[in-house]
Amino acid sequence: MKKYLVLIFIFCILAATYISPVYGEINRTIYEKSSEIIIAKGATLKSIQQFTTKGWKNIHVLKIDLTENHLEIDSLFDTRGIRYANDLLNISDNEKTIAAVNGDYFSKLSQPMSIAWPVGTLIDEGKIITTHTYPEEKFATIGFTKDNSPLFAYWNSSINVTAANGKRVDVHMLNKYYSADNLASVIMYDSNWDTKSVGSDGLYKGITEVVIENSVVKEIRKDMPGAEIPENGFILAAIPQYNNVLDENFKVGDTVKVEMETTPDWKAIKTAVGGGTLLLKDGQIHPITWKNYGKNPFTAIGVDQWNKYMYIVTVDGRQSISIGMTQQELAAFMKDLGCYNAIQMDGGGSTTLATRLPGEQQLSIVNSPSDGKLRAISTGLGIKNNAPKSSLKSLIVEPAYQNVFVNTSLSFTVKGYDANYNPVPVDPSKIRWQVQGISGTFNDNKFYPTSVGYGTITAIYNNVSGSANIYALSAPVELIMTPSEFYRNSNESLNVKIEGKNKNGYIAPISNSDINWSFQNGAVEVQGDKIKPLKPGGGIIKASINDVSVHGIVSSSGKKIVNDFESSNGTFIGYPAEVTGAYTLSSSIVKSGKAAGKLTFDFSADIAASKAAYFKLDKSITMDKNVSKIGLWVYSHPEYSHWLRAQVTDANGNIFRLSLARSMDWEGWKYVETALPENAAYPLSLDRIYIVQTDQTVKGIGTIYLDDITFSAKNTPASLEVPQDTKYTDPLNRPPETPKGHKPFKFMVFGKTIQSKTLLDNIIMKKVIGTANKKSDLALFAGFNDPNTLSELKIPIILTKGYGSKVIENNLFIWLDSTKRSLRETDESQWFWLKEQISSVRADNVFIAMPSPLDGENGFTDKLEANLLKDMLTEEIVQKQNKNVFFLYNGNENNNTIYRGIRYLSTVGIEDIHTDNLVQKIDDLQYILITVDGTNVTYEIKRLFE
């Protein structure tokens, strides 16, 4: 989330404890960071990131003052009618809306008509839009009176239509669709459903519809398509096979009477939105009436005891960045917030929160929806700011990024808002700039620093000012190009990102316009974030600044259709067995040629698991290493939320499931593709194309069409030689300069060792032990080691087994246990112990050892945890205490790198050695010799057999 200098409050809680009051489960907080921002008078957004002993949690809390006169609570649904699902941004498209959150659970049909409807009640501007689907006692509703007083309850509704003959007909639902468990229902449709009723063109045939306008029966339709719904009237529908009350009691010309009652009384309610279970009732945790099992993304709404503050909460889940909560944890969280009454809304992939941040014209999503995109939902709850617009009061200054290298450019965006937090346009050409703390120049709203350090950039516009803090880094000594390999069609631009790293390992982006580009001795055209090589074909692309350069490989891409669907080529498989469908060739909808594959699926069964429909190829299609992508044309419908995937198998029998489209939500034909896995053994074979639905609530039947499976091959010139990138030489990677007669402290770092089972093993281990005894005062083994193999060492040793610390010669040695590729998963207590160790270091230097890397193939499985560890070491030891820090680990290669002031040194140790790889493996046997003389530390990476 962008950083705003508008009441931002950031804090870190380094050791807090949360105990679930439901199960007594201890869930301790390792790290917490939060930020708070005012989005309107009486509306504050708080964003919380927690790292706990159970995993990560992302939580957003929107606090609304219900007594603020200018804030209005509004129900949200698609303007076309309640039968349509749409994403949150579309249903909240109003210039006064400052926040919106998803609302009710909903049911949806994929085919033959895109029909969706909320499970619960919806009231908008005092009018009932839809009533509850039974059973009402399981799904609660949140409502607001005209003076914003909240009401949490399980609603009951009653609609009766009295015919001219006196027959009183119970209407079971307003603006819903038939399903297998309510076929005997009488359903009412009004203009809030759509322009037309459902009719008999859907899944259910033989429907009788009674068209009533101004309380008079105008038409009775039997087994006909949907009718126009009168603006001042409604339509009653029933299936005579299950309920013939309409056929027996209504005639054209009859006058009818309608009565509608709800408990609570809807006449007192301005806005109401259905949800799931109540979480809290009168200050107590409420029994769960609609269960969601396990940890999930959730949305909840609560109010305090005095009905002054409303809390809208979203909890992200089903992602590595956030594990979600259980319903019990959510209830406890709402109570801890100060809620007295609270309701859970729809969750899962529907959980979405949008706010209009200060200075912005539009809403933006602030949480992380678990589908990876916005889900089409049925209802929502919106907050409007009806405060009048006024003149500019405040400015927000946003740098494109926080760090910038000297003599490169940093662009800024300036936004304004008035005293009521309404956005005010800012003319960039009239902004005046000032800088404090560092020197530099401005040009076209870009800042070019000429000195290193922290700086404050101030924008002045119409006598109103705003500021942002930046940090100017020393010049880059290395460049990073992402990606480093490109595949392009003729005349296609490349999306390239260039970052630099300075001598202390601090990284910052560099604008493409500040880079000198070349392409095989040809020109490159810069187009913002993209570059366009003007010479056709493949080759080497070079990016440089000053004397530092990096190179990338550009390959021309060639596409080949490997399956054109012109002849029989596959079969249908459903998973689980309840999923039915078919696969055939069809000539009705075709992308090219005479035929396409037609995959029909039925996901309507009640299944407590994911559902999938497979097109299984009769004969797998083989790919070699030159194939970079798989693609095909797919004909789909906007209402589909299903996931389209491809299944490939590598030479070792490993199965890879690749994502072609996270949601098939487009109309007509679309070309989709996916890259092949990097860690697969070639050749690969394409086995299946399939759709999968992980959300149990999404049902329905449907059809997609497939055509022209295509492989994209990378065509790189065979004679291509990539020049060497500029690499920085660490000045501490050198022999020590030791005065004669002075003996500094030295220690050896080696990776994992082996047991001496063979003569070769014995020779290697004797060399390791002999070298350590001869050259060092201490041996540190940063790998998984058997102490019995090191019994002949005559010097102290440190093994990365378990976790612990020791101070030797004014050096703090810390070793951590990453056996399970995670500190938390291995032993969560070491996180709390580590923070104590680094909070106040009394030694000159800190050496941290671990048996495995933080990053890469064998690194931490939780990348956020790895980044947190690196950032914490930098911020707590380097930046706050100005200590030398070295991170020593057993890796896949002997390497050294600097990142944010810390040197990360890896050593391979001993791997399996046999006669076929003896020469290479012996050459790879290296160790690190570190020399410490007070605060002066140097290191050498040396071969074991010199």
Tab-separated table of N, CA and C in Angstrom, residues 791-906:
chain	number	residue	atom	x	y	z
A	791	SER	N	35.790	-35.170	16.021
A	791	SER	CA	36.362	-35.431	17.345
A	791	SER	C	37.845	-35.089	17.431
A	792	GLU	N	38.541	-35.024	16.288
A	792	GLU	CA	39.983	-34.765	16.317
A	792	GLU	C	40.313	-33.280	16.280
A	793	LEU	N	39.296	-32.445	16.280
A	793	LEU	CA	39.558	-31.006	16.321
A	793	LEU	C	40.115	-30.614	17.676
A	794	LYS	N	41.159	-29.771	17.658
A	794	LYS	CA	41.804	-29.331	18.892
A	794	LYS	C	41.402	-27.912	19.273
A	795	ILE	N	40.494	-27.330	18.512
A	795	ILE	CA	40.048	-25.963	18.765
A	795	ILE	C	38.548	-25.979	19.064
A	796	PRO	N	38.028	-24.941	19.664
A	796	PRO	CA	36.573	-24.882	19.911
A	796	PRO	C	35.802	-24.951	18.593
A	797	ILE	N	34.599	-25.514	18.646
A	797	ILE	CA	33.769	-25.606	17.451
A	797	ILE	C	32.363	-25.083	17.747
A	798	ILE	N	31.721	-24.617	16.699
A	798	ILE	CA	30.312	-24.229	16.763
A	798	ILE	C	29.589	-24.988	15.663
A	799	LEU	N	28.532	-25.681	16.021
A	799	LEU	CA	27.720	-26.425	15.065
A	799	LEU	C	26.347	-25.765	14.964
A	800	THR	N	25.797	-25.706	13.745
A	800	THR	CA	24.447	-25.149	13.567
A	800	THR	C	23.423	-26.248	13.823
A	801	LYS	N	23.395	-26.683	15.057
A	801	LYS	CA	22.446	-27.697	15.499
A	801	LYS	C	21.619	-27.089	16.615
A	802	GLY	N	20.304	-27.018	16.425
A	802	GLY	CA	19.497	-26.272	17.366
A	802	GLY	C	19.781	-24.790	17.204
A	803	TYR	N	19.570	-24.033	18.257
A	803	TYR	CA	19.917	-22.621	18.188
A	803	TYR	C	20.553	-22.204	19.507
A	804	GLY	N	21.409	-21.182	19.437
A	804	GLY	CA	22.109	-20.724	20.627
A	804	GLY	C	23.019	-19.567	20.279
A	805	SER	N	23.791	-19.118	21.271
A	805	SER	CA	24.711	-18.004	21.040
A	805	SER	C	25.897	-18.129	21.971
A	806	LYS	N	26.969	-17.438	21.625
A	806	LYS	CA	28.183	-17.453	22.417
A	806	LYS	C	29.002	-16.223	22.041
A	807	VAL	N	29.609	-15.589	23.050
A	807	VAL	CA	30.498	-14.459	22.800
A	807	VAL	C	31.939	-14.951	22.939
A	808	ILE	N	32.711	-14.774	21.873
A	808	ILE	CA	34.110	-15.194	21.850
A	808	ILE	C	34.941	-14.037	21.318
A	809	GLU	N	35.934	-13.619	22.080
A	809	GLU	CA	36.839	-12.548	21.663
A	809	GLU	C	36.060	-11.299	21.228
A	810	ASN	N	35.043	-10.946	22.000
A	810	ASN	CA	34.210	-9.767	21.728
A	810	ASN	C	33.449	-9.881	20.407
A	811	ASN	N	33.164	-11.115	19.994
A	811	ASN	CA	32.350	-11.384	18.821
A	811	ASN	C	31.134	-12.207	19.246
A	812	LEU	N	29.954	-11.778	18.832
A	812	LEU	CA	28.741	-12.524	19.150
A	812	LEU	C	28.463	-13.528	18.038
A	813	PHE	N	28.460	-14.802	18.390
A	813	PHE	CA	28.115	-15.865	17.453
A	813	PHE	C	26.690	-16.330	17.768
A	814	ILE	N	25.847	-16.326	16.746
A	814	ILE	CA	24.459	-16.791	16.870
A	814	ILE	C	24.245	-17.885	15.839
A	815	TRP	N	23.713	-19.037	16.262
A	815	TRP	CA	23.368	-20.056	15.279
A	815	TRP	C	21.878	-20.374	15.391
A	816	LEU	N	21.260	-20.553	14.234
A	816	LEU	CA	19.815	-20.728	14.138
A	816	LEU	C	19.488	-22.072	13.511
A	817	ASP	N	18.300	-22.582	13.843
A	817	ASP	CA	17.879	-23.897	13.359
A	817	ASP	C	16.849	-23.720	12.248
A	818	SER	N	17.235	-24.044	11.016
A	818	SER	CA	16.334	-23.943	9.854
A	818	SER	C	16.094	-25.303	9.235
A	819	THR	N	16.063	-26.339	10.075
A	819	THR	CA	15.920	-27.714	9.587
A	819	THR	C	14.717	-27.868	8.663
A	820	LYS	N	13.605	-27.215	9.013
A	820	LYS	CA	12.384	-27.307	8.211
A	820	LYS	C	12.244	-26.124	7.243
A	821	ARG	N	13.374	-25.515	6.900
A	821	ARG	CA	13.409	-24.381	5.964
A	821	ARG	C	12.548	-23.224	6.465
A	822	SER	N	12.572	-23.024	7.756
A	822	SER	CA	11.813	-21.956	8.391
A	822	SER	C	12.188	-21.936	9.859
A	823	LEU	N	12.409	-20.751	10.417
A	823	LEU	CA	12.638	-20.672	11.855
A	823	LEU	C	11.352	-20.984	12.606
A	824	ARG	N	10.244	-20.435	12.111
A	824	ARG	CA	8.964	-20.624	12.798
A	824	ARG	C	8.542	-22.087	12.793
A	825	GLU	N	8.633	-22.731	11.630
A	825	GLU	CA	8.202	-24.118	11.532
A	825	GLU	C	9.135	-25.054	12.300
A	826	THR	N	10.410	-24.717	12.353
A	826	THR	CA	11.372	-25.581	13.041
A	826	THR	C	11.212	-25.479	14.560
A	827	ASP	N	11.245	-24.264	15.055
A	827	ASP	CA	11.058	-24.025	16.492
A	827	ASP	C	10.711	-22.552	16.656
A	828	GLU	N	9.437	-22.275	16.837
A	828	GLU	CA	8.963	-20.885	16.875
A	828	GLU	C	9.591	-20.076	17.995
A	829	SER	N	10.026	-20.740	19.078
A	829	SER	CA	10.569	-20.006	20.225
A	829	SER	C	11.866	-19.290	19.881
A	830	GLN	N	12.589	-19.761	18.847
A	830	GLN	CA	13.859	-19.119	18.533
A	830	GLN	C	13.667	-17.710	17.982
A	831	TRP	N	12.483	-17.414	17.414
A	831	TRP	CA	12.216	-16.052	16.945
A	831	TRP	C	12.245	-15.077	18.121
A	832	PHE	N	11.566	-15.418	19.214
A	832	PHE	CA	11.529	-14.532	20.373
A	832	PHE	C	12.901	-14.442	21.032
A	833	TRP	N	13.586	-15.582	21.064
A	833	TRP	CA	14.943	-15.610	21.606
A	833	TRP	C	15.874	-14.738	20.770
A	834	LEU	N	15.766	-14.825	19.437
A	834	LEU	CA	16.652	-14.063	18.550
A	834	LEU	C	16.458	-12.563	18.737
A	835	LYS	N	15.222	-12.129	18.872
A	835	LYS	CA	14.980	-10.696	19.038
A	835	LYS	C	15.609	-10.158	20.320
A	836	GLU	N	15.622	-10.981	21.349
A	836	GLU	CA	16.299	-10.587	22.578
A	836	GLU	C	17.810	-10.489	22.351
A	837	GLN	N	18.349	-11.448	21.602
A	837	GLN	CA	19.787	-11.473	21.358
A	837	GLN	C	20.276	-10.242	20.606
A	838	ILE	N	19.503	-9.771	19.635
A	838	ILE	CA	19.967	-8.680	18.770
A	838	ILE	C	19.489	-7.314	19.227
A	839	SER	N	18.656	-7.266	20.270
A	839	SER	CA	18.123	-5.968	20.690
A	839	SER	C	19.197	-5.065	21.280
A	840	SER	N	20.200	-5.640	21.909
A	840	SER	CA	21.289	-4.847	22.500
A	840	SER	C	22.569	-5.670	22.446
A	841	VAL	N	23.334	-5.477	21.380
A	841	VAL	CA	24.562	-6.244	21.148
A	841	VAL	C	25.731	-5.530	21.812
A	842	ARG	N	26.445	-6.237	22.658
A	842	ARG	CA	27.585	-5.644	23.369
A	842	ARG	C	28.927	-6.055	22.763
A	843	ALA	N	28.905	-6.844	21.718
A	843	ALA	CA	30.137	-7.246	21.032
A	843	ALA	C	30.396	-6.310	19.852
A	844	ASP	N	31.616	-6.355	19.331
A	844	ASP	CA	31.967	-5.512	18.180
A	844	ASP	C	31.346	-6.023	16.891
A	845	ASN	N	31.297	-7.336	16.736
A	845	ASN	CA	30.871	-7.942	15.479
A	845	ASN	C	29.867	-9.051	15.767
A	846	VAL	N	28.994	-9.290	14.793
A	846	VAL	CA	27.971	-10.323	14.939
A	846	VAL	C	28.097	-11.299	13.776
A	847	PHE	N	28.205	-12.578	14.103
A	847	PHE	CA	28.274	-13.632	13.102
A	847	PHE	C	27.080	-14.564	13.314
A	848	ILE	N	26.210	-14.644	12.316
A	848	ILE	CA	24.996	-15.451	12.405
A	848	ILE	C	25.140	-16.625	11.450
A	849	ALA	N	24.920	-17.835	11.941
A	849	ALA	CA	25.119	-19.033	11.131
A	849	ALA	C	23.828	-19.845	11.051
A	850	MET	N	23.639	-20.492	9.889
A	850	MET	CA	22.442	-21.294	9.668
A	850	MET	C	22.795	-22.436	8.722
A	851	PRO	N	22.182	-23.606	8.875
A	851	PRO	CA	22.575	-24.758	8.056
A	851	PRO	C	22.033	-24.734	6.632
A	852	SER	N	21.228	-23.741	6.259
A	852	SER	CA	20.657	-23.686	4.910
A	852	SER	C	20.490	-22.229	4.507
A	853	PRO	N	20.298	-21.964	3.211
A	853	PRO	CA	20.166	-20.573	2.759
A	853	PRO	C	18.804	-19.985	3.108
A	854	LEU	N	18.724	-18.658	3.035
A	854	LEU	CA	17.452	-17.964	3.197
A	854	LEU	C	16.652	-17.964	1.903
A	855	ASP	N	17.337	-17.823	0.782
A	855	ASP	CA	16.683	-17.682	-0.514
A	855	ASP	C	17.053	-18.832	-1.436
A	856	GLY	N	16.398	-18.864	-2.579
A	856	GLY	CA	16.722	-19.857	-3.591
A	856	GLY	C	15.958	-21.142	-3.433
A	857	GLU	N	16.360	-22.118	-4.225
A	857	GLU	CA	15.648	-23.392	-4.299
A	857	GLU	C	15.568	-24.106	-2.960
A	858	ASN	N	16.643	-24.041	-2.164
A	858	ASN	CA	16.665	-24.719	-0.861
A	858	ASN	C	16.469	-23.744	0.299
A	859	GLY	N	16.013	-22.527	-0.032
A	859	GLY	CA	15.827	-21.522	0.994
A	859	GLY	C	14.508	-21.671	1.724
A	860	PHE	N	14.150	-20.637	2.460
A	860	PHE	CA	12.921	-20.659	3.244
A	860	PHE	C	11.714	-20.880	2.335
A	861	THR	N	10.800	-21.721	2.777
A	861	THR	CA	9.554	-21.894	2.021
A	861	THR	C	8.666	-20.668	2.156
A	862	ASP	N	8.798	-19.942	3.246
A	862	ASP	CA	8.046	-18.705	3.470
A	862	ASP	C	8.964	-17.534	3.141
A	863	LYS	N	8.773	-16.953	1.965
A	863	LYS	CA	9.641	-15.861	1.525
A	863	LYS	C	9.467	-14.625	2.386
A	864	LEU	N	8.257	-14.412	2.900
A	864	LEU	CA	8.044	-13.264	3.776
A	864	LEU	C	8.840	-13.401	5.070
A	865	GLU	N	8.926	-14.625	5.580
A	865	GLU	CA	9.711	-14.848	6.792
A	865	GLU	C	11.190	-14.591	6.525
A	866	ALA	N	11.672	-15.037	5.372
A	866	ALA	CA	13.076	-14.801	5.013
A	866	ALA	C	13.362	-13.311	4.923
A	867	ASN	N	12.463	-12.574	4.275
A	867	ASN	CA	12.659	-11.129	4.138
A	867	ASN	C	12.579	-10.427	5.490
A	868	LEU	N	11.665	-10.895	6.347
A	868	LEU	CA	11.566	-10.297	7.680
A	868	LEU	C	12.859	-10.494	8.451
A	869	LEU	N	13.436	-11.681	8.377
A	869	LEU	CA	14.679	-11.943	9.088
A	869	LEU	C	15.790	-11.031	8.586
A	870	LYS	N	15.913	-10.906	7.264
A	870	LYS	CA	16.951	-10.043	6.706
A	870	LYS	C	16.745	-8.588	7.114
A	871	ASP	N	15.505	-8.117	7.015
A	871	ASP	CA	15.225	-6.720	7.356
A	871	ASP	C	15.456	-6.453	8.838
A	872	MET	N	15.078	-7.409	9.685
A	872	MET	CA	15.244	-7.217	11.125
A	872	MET	C	16.722	-7.159	11.493
A	873	LEU	N	17.533	-8.007	10.884
A	873	LEU	CA	18.972	-7.980	11.168
A	873	LEU	C	19.587	-6.661	10.736
A	874	THR	N	19.180	-6.172	9.568
A	874	THR	CA	19.710	-4.895	9.090
A	874	THR	C	19.283	-3.749	9.995
A	875	GLU	N	17.991	-3.679	10.264
A	875	GLU	CA	17.463	-2.534	11.008
A	875	GLU	C	17.906	-2.534	12.461
A	876	GLU	N	17.925	-3.701	13.099
A	876	GLU	CA	18.233	-3.761	14.528
A	876	GLU	C	19.727	-3.727	14.829
A	877	ILE	N	20.552	-4.354	13.986
A	877	ILE	CA	21.974	-4.452	14.316
A	877	ILE	C	22.814	-3.446	13.520
A	878	VAL	N	22.578	-3.374	12.206
A	878	VAL	CA	23.409	-2.498	11.368
A	878	VAL	C	23.008	-1.045	11.531
A	879	GLN	N	21.722	-0.751	11.330
A	879	GLN	CA	21.294	0.641	11.312
A	879	GLN	C	21.187	1.252	12.705
A	880	LYS	N	20.666	0.511	13.666
A	880	LYS	CA	20.487	1.073	15.011
A	880	LYS	C	21.754	1.015	15.847
A	881	GLN	N	22.577	-0.051	15.666
A	881	GLN	CA	23.730	-0.247	16.548
A	881	GLN	C	25.062	-0.146	15.825
A	882	ASN	N	25.027	-0.009	14.506
A	882	ASN	CA	26.244	0.199	13.708
A	882	ASN	C	27.282	-0.893	13.932
A	883	LYS	N	26.809	-2.140	13.891
A	883	LYS	CA	27.706	-3.278	14.072
A	883	LYS	C	28.010	-3.942	12.724
A	884	ASN	N	29.156	-4.616	12.666
A	884	ASN	CA	29.459	-5.463	11.510
A	884	ASN	C	28.649	-6.755	11.637
A	885	VAL	N	27.978	-7.149	10.559
A	885	VAL	CA	27.165	-8.359	10.591
A	885	VAL	C	27.524	-9.249	9.404
A	886	PHE	N	27.787	-10.528	9.695
A	886	PHE	CA	28.066	-11.528	8.665
A	886	PHE	C	27.071	-12.673	8.856
A	887	PHE	N	26.443	-13.086	7.774
A	887	PHE	CA	25.491	-14.199	7.806
A	887	PHE	C	26.145	-15.361	7.070
A	888	LEU	N	26.396	-16.471	7.767
A	888	LEU	CA	27.156	-17.599	7.256
A	888	LEU	C	26.239	-18.809	7.127
A	889	TYR	N	26.246	-19.437	5.960
A	889	TYR	CA	25.310	-20.558	5.771
A	889	TYR	C	25.863	-21.573	4.779
A	890	ASN	N	25.303	-22.775	4.870
A	890	ASN	CA	25.637	-23.833	3.923
A	890	ASN	C	24.728	-23.682	2.697
A	891	GLY	N	25.333	-23.435	1.532
A	891	GLY	CA	24.550	-23.194	0.327
A	891	GLY	C	24.895	-24.150	-0.788
A	892	ASN	N	24.352	-23.853	-1.972
A	892	ASN	CA	24.611	-24.686	-3.146
A	892	ASN	C	25.903	-24.304	-3.862
A	893	GLU	N	26.470	-23.162	-3.482
A	893	GLU	CA	27.707	-22.705	-4.111
A	893	GLU	C	28.489	-21.873	-3.112
A	894	ASN	N	29.766	-21.736	-3.375
A	894	ASN	CA	30.603	-20.865	-2.569
A	894	ASN	C	30.444	-19.445	-3.102
A	895	ASN	N	29.885	-18.577	-2.271
A	895	ASN	CA	29.508	-17.274	-2.801
A	895	ASN	C	29.542	-16.224	-1.695
A	896	ASN	N	29.649	-14.976	-2.099
A	896	ASN	CA	29.562	-13.861	-1.167
A	896	ASN	C	28.781	-12.728	-1.812
A	897	THR	N	27.878	-12.128	-1.044
A	897	THR	CA	27.102	-10.999	-1.539
A	897	THR	C	26.799	-10.079	-0.373
A	898	ILE	N	26.531	-8.813	-0.703
A	898	ILE	CA	26.198	-7.818	0.318
A	898	ILE	C	24.759	-7.384	0.087
A	899	TYR	N	23.959	-7.411	1.139
A	899	TYR	CA	22.574	-6.961	1.037
A	899	TYR	C	22.223	-6.136	2.257
A	900	ARG	N	21.915	-4.871	2.024
A	900	ARG	CA	21.505	-3.931	3.057
A	900	ARG	C	22.445	-3.958	4.263
A	901	GLY	N	23.728	-3.828	3.975
A	901	GLY	CA	24.730	-3.684	5.021
A	901	GLY	C	25.223	-4.968	5.639
A	902	ILE	N	24.707	-6.110	5.215
A	902	ILE	CA	25.117	-7.402	5.774
A	902	ILE	C	25.776	-8.232	4.695
A	903	ARG	N	26.860	-8.895	5.069
A	903	ARG	CA	27.536	-9.786	4.133
A	903	ARG	C	27.010	-11.206	4.326
A	904	TYR	N	26.524	-11.786	3.239
A	904	TYR	CA	25.988	-13.146	3.247
A	904	TYR	C	27.008	-14.043	2.553
A	905	LEU	N	27.614	-14.951	3.305
A	905	LEU	CA	28.683	-15.816	2.810
A	905	LEU	C	28.207	-17.262	2.857
A	906	SER	N	28.305	-17.941	1.723
A	906	SER	CA	27.868	-19.334	1.671
A	906	SER	C	29.042	-20.249	1.338
